[in-house]
Amino acid sequence: MTQSAPSRLGDLQLKIMKRLWEKGESTVAEVHQALSQEKAHAYTTIATMLRKMEERGLVSHHVEGRTFVYRAAVREGAVSRRMAGDMLDRLFEGSLADMVSHLLTSREVSRDELTRLEHLIAERKKKK
């Protein structure tokens, strides 16, 4: 897998990538079936999207018989880091505190999540 990851993926692209990360490899038909359970997409839309994603280096394929079998060419962690970093830079001008403050005030946060965040902050402070 390559290390370079895009900073932005569209909703459908991200859903396709999640399917490939979860399953390892999938055909167009398998991706189409999995994604159609939540929203109807044309088979050709999925095939076209996979082809475009391959041009961008996001996925690769090999051929089994007459079937293209796709797999992710970028790691999930690399994509999530780049997308989160892009959001942090574009929406919050690089201020992690502003981003966390926004998330804490605009979403319901459970006690368990708050405890986990406190633990993560404490661990990070130990490293500094």
mmCIF file of C-alpha atoms in Angstrom:
data_model
loop_
_atom_site.group_PDB
_atom_site.id
_atom_site.type_symbol
_atom_site.label_atom_id
_atom_site.label_comp_id
_atom_site.label_asym_id
_atom_site.label_seq_id
_atom_site.Cartn_x
_atom_site.Cartn_y
_atom_site.Cartn_z
ATOM 1 C CA MET A 1 0.000 0.000 0.000
ATOM 2 C CA THR A 2 1.176 3.506 -0.728
ATOM 3 C CA GLN A 3 1.580 6.019 2.043
ATOM 4 C CA SER A 4 0.274 9.059 0.143
ATOM 5 C CA ALA A 5 -3.339 9.770 1.003
ATOM 6 C CA PRO A 6 -5.698 12.443 -0.275
ATOM 7 C CA SER A 7 -6.908 15.160 2.044
ATOM 8 C CA ARG A 8 -10.456 14.905 0.711
ATOM 9 C CA LEU A 9 -12.717 12.093 -0.392
ATOM 10 C CA GLY A 10 -16.328 12.405 -1.444
ATOM 11 C CA ASP A 11 -18.992 10.525 0.486
ATOM 12 C CA LEU A 12 -19.256 7.717 -2.072
ATOM 13 C CA GLN A 13 -15.477 7.422 -2.357
ATOM 14 C CA LEU A 14 -15.156 7.126 1.407
ATOM 15 C CA LYS A 15 -17.868 4.445 1.540
ATOM 16 C CA ILE A 16 -16.078 2.478 -1.164
ATOM 17 C CA MET A 17 -12.767 2.793 0.663
ATOM 18 C CA LYS A 18 -14.348 1.622 3.930
ATOM 19 C CA ARG A 19 -15.707 -1.452 2.150
ATOM 20 C CA LEU A 20 -12.262 -2.238 0.725
ATOM 21 C CA TRP A 21 -10.506 -1.671 4.061
ATOM 22 C CA GLU A 22 -13.033 -3.930 5.776
ATOM 23 C CA LYS A 23 -13.017 -6.757 3.223
ATOM 24 C CA GLY A 24 -9.510 -6.473 1.806
ATOM 25 C CA GLU A 25 -10.646 -7.067 -1.759
ATOM 26 C CA SER A 26 -13.970 -6.708 -3.558
ATOM 27 C CA THR A 27 -15.389 -6.815 -7.054
ATOM 28 C CA VAL A 28 -17.541 -4.013 -8.438
ATOM 29 C CA ALA A 29 -20.593 -6.250 -7.876
ATOM 30 C CA GLU A 30 -19.665 -6.833 -4.225
ATOM 31 C CA VAL A 31 -19.112 -3.121 -3.576
ATOM 32 C CA HIS A 32 -22.350 -2.298 -5.387
ATOM 33 C CA GLN A 33 -24.325 -4.821 -3.345
ATOM 34 C CA ALA A 34 -22.866 -3.649 -0.036
ATOM 35 C CA LEU A 35 -23.460 0.044 -0.701
ATOM 36 C CA SER A 36 -26.922 -0.461 -2.195
ATOM 37 C CA GLN A 37 -28.157 -1.721 1.161
ATOM 38 C CA GLU A 38 -28.184 1.852 2.471
ATOM 39 C CA LYS A 39 -28.688 3.826 -0.759
ATOM 40 C CA ALA A 40 -29.337 2.764 -4.332
ATOM 41 C CA HIS A 41 -26.387 3.405 -6.621
ATOM 42 C CA ALA A 42 -26.187 2.329 -10.236
ATOM 43 C CA TYR A 43 -23.709 -0.470 -10.881
ATOM 44 C CA THR A 44 -22.062 1.716 -13.533
ATOM 45 C CA THR A 45 -21.640 4.532 -11.005
ATOM 46 C CA ILE A 46 -19.660 2.228 -8.708
ATOM 47 C CA ALA A 47 -17.576 0.901 -11.625
ATOM 48 C CA THR A 48 -16.818 4.431 -12.848
ATOM 49 C CA MET A 49 -15.964 5.628 -9.356
ATOM 50 C CA LEU A 50 -13.555 2.716 -8.803
ATOM 51 C CA ARG A 51 -11.879 3.447 -12.136
ATOM 52 C CA LYS A 52 -11.467 7.137 -11.225
ATOM 53 C CA MET A 53 -10.196 6.203 -7.777
ATOM 54 C CA GLU A 54 -7.622 3.947 -9.395
ATOM 55 C CA GLU A 55 -6.447 6.843 -11.588
ATOM 56 C CA ARG A 56 -5.903 8.841 -8.372
ATOM 57 C CA GLY A 57 -3.933 5.991 -6.794
ATOM 58 C CA LEU A 58 -6.532 5.249 -4.120
ATOM 59 C CA VAL A 59 -7.249 1.693 -5.246
ATOM 60 C CA SER A 60 -5.625 -0.919 -7.441
ATOM 61 C CA HIS A 61 -6.977 -4.010 -9.126
ATOM 62 C CA HIS A 62 -6.050 -7.402 -10.471
ATOM 63 C CA VAL A 63 -8.040 -9.544 -12.858
ATOM 64 C CA GLU A 64 -9.586 -12.889 -11.967
ATOM 65 C CA GLY A 65 -11.052 -14.397 -15.128
ATOM 66 C CA ARG A 66 -12.946 -11.475 -16.585
ATOM 67 C CA THR A 67 -13.574 -9.762 -13.248
ATOM 68 C CA PHE A 68 -11.661 -6.823 -11.789
ATOM 69 C CA VAL A 69 -10.940 -7.304 -8.096
ATOM 70 C CA TYR A 70 -10.159 -4.045 -6.280
ATOM 71 C CA ARG A 71 -8.204 -3.353 -3.136
ATOM 72 C CA ALA A 72 -7.286 -0.185 -1.265
ATOM 73 C CA ALA A 73 -3.945 1.312 -2.267
ATOM 74 C CA VAL A 74 -3.822 3.702 0.700
ATOM 75 C CA ARG A 75 -4.052 2.917 4.393
ATOM 76 C CA GLU A 76 -7.132 3.837 6.386
ATOM 77 C CA GLY A 77 -5.112 5.621 9.059
ATOM 78 C CA ALA A 78 -3.319 7.755 6.473
ATOM 79 C CA VAL A 79 -6.623 8.838 4.938
ATOM 80 C CA SER A 80 -8.235 9.676 8.282
ATOM 81 C CA ARG A 81 -5.157 11.670 9.398
ATOM 82 C CA ARG A 82 -5.070 13.669 6.152
ATOM 83 C CA MET A 83 -8.816 14.336 6.119
ATOM 84 C CA ALA A 84 -8.865 15.352 9.792
ATOM 85 C CA GLY A 85 -5.813 17.553 9.307
ATOM 86 C CA ASP A 86 -7.398 19.197 6.285
ATOM 87 C CA MET A 87 -10.590 19.887 8.244
ATOM 88 C CA LEU A 88 -8.572 21.267 11.168
ATOM 89 C CA ASP A 89 -6.632 23.598 8.873
ATOM 90 C CA ARG A 90 -9.532 24.737 6.693
ATOM 91 C CA LEU A 91 -12.279 25.149 9.293
ATOM 92 C CA PHE A 92 -10.366 25.960 12.472
ATOM 93 C CA GLU A 93 -7.196 27.590 11.095
ATOM 94 C CA GLY A 94 -5.096 24.868 12.719
ATOM 95 C CA SER A 95 -6.481 25.364 16.238
ATOM 96 C CA LEU A 96 -7.059 21.949 17.786
ATOM 97 C CA ALA A 97 -8.581 23.591 20.874
ATOM 98 C CA ASP A 98 -11.171 25.390 18.719
ATOM 99 C CA MET A 99 -12.008 22.156 16.895
ATOM 100 C CA VAL A 100 -12.430 20.157 20.112
ATOM 101 C CA SER A 101 -14.454 22.981 21.670
ATOM 102 C CA HIS A 102 -16.743 23.020 18.649
ATOM 103 C CA LEU A 103 -17.235 19.245 18.778
ATOM 104 C CA LEU A 104 -17.897 19.267 22.532
ATOM 105 C CA THR A 105 -20.489 22.030 22.280
ATOM 106 C CA SER A 106 -22.232 20.903 19.093
ATOM 107 C CA ARG A 107 -22.619 17.171 19.805
ATOM 108 C CA GLU A 108 -23.940 15.009 22.586
ATOM 109 C CA VAL A 109 -20.923 13.618 24.466
ATOM 110 C CA SER A 110 -21.276 10.720 26.883
ATOM 111 C CA ARG A 111 -19.451 10.467 30.205
ATOM 112 C CA ASP A 112 -17.501 7.524 28.804
ATOM 113 C CA GLU A 113 -16.309 9.613 25.863
ATOM 114 C CA LEU A 114 -15.325 12.483 28.166
ATOM 115 C CA THR A 115 -13.384 10.078 30.375
ATOM 116 C CA ARG A 116 -11.632 8.666 27.337
ATOM 117 C CA LEU A 117 -10.730 12.174 26.136
ATOM 118 C CA GLU A 118 -9.371 13.033 29.581
ATOM 119 C CA HIS A 119 -7.263 9.874 29.493
ATOM 120 C CA LEU A 120 -5.928 10.688 26.022
ATOM 121 C CA ILE A 121 -4.994 14.211 27.119
ATOM 122 C CA ALA A 122 -3.272 12.906 30.274
ATOM 123 C CA GLU A 123 -1.282 10.396 28.200
ATOM 124 C CA ARG A 124 -0.260 13.104 25.740
ATOM 125 C CA LYS A 125 0.869 15.396 28.596
ATOM 126 C CA LYS A 126 3.150 12.608 29.896
ATOM 127 C CA LYS A 127 4.910 12.508 26.516
ATOM 128 C CA LYS A 128 5.684 16.256 26.580
#
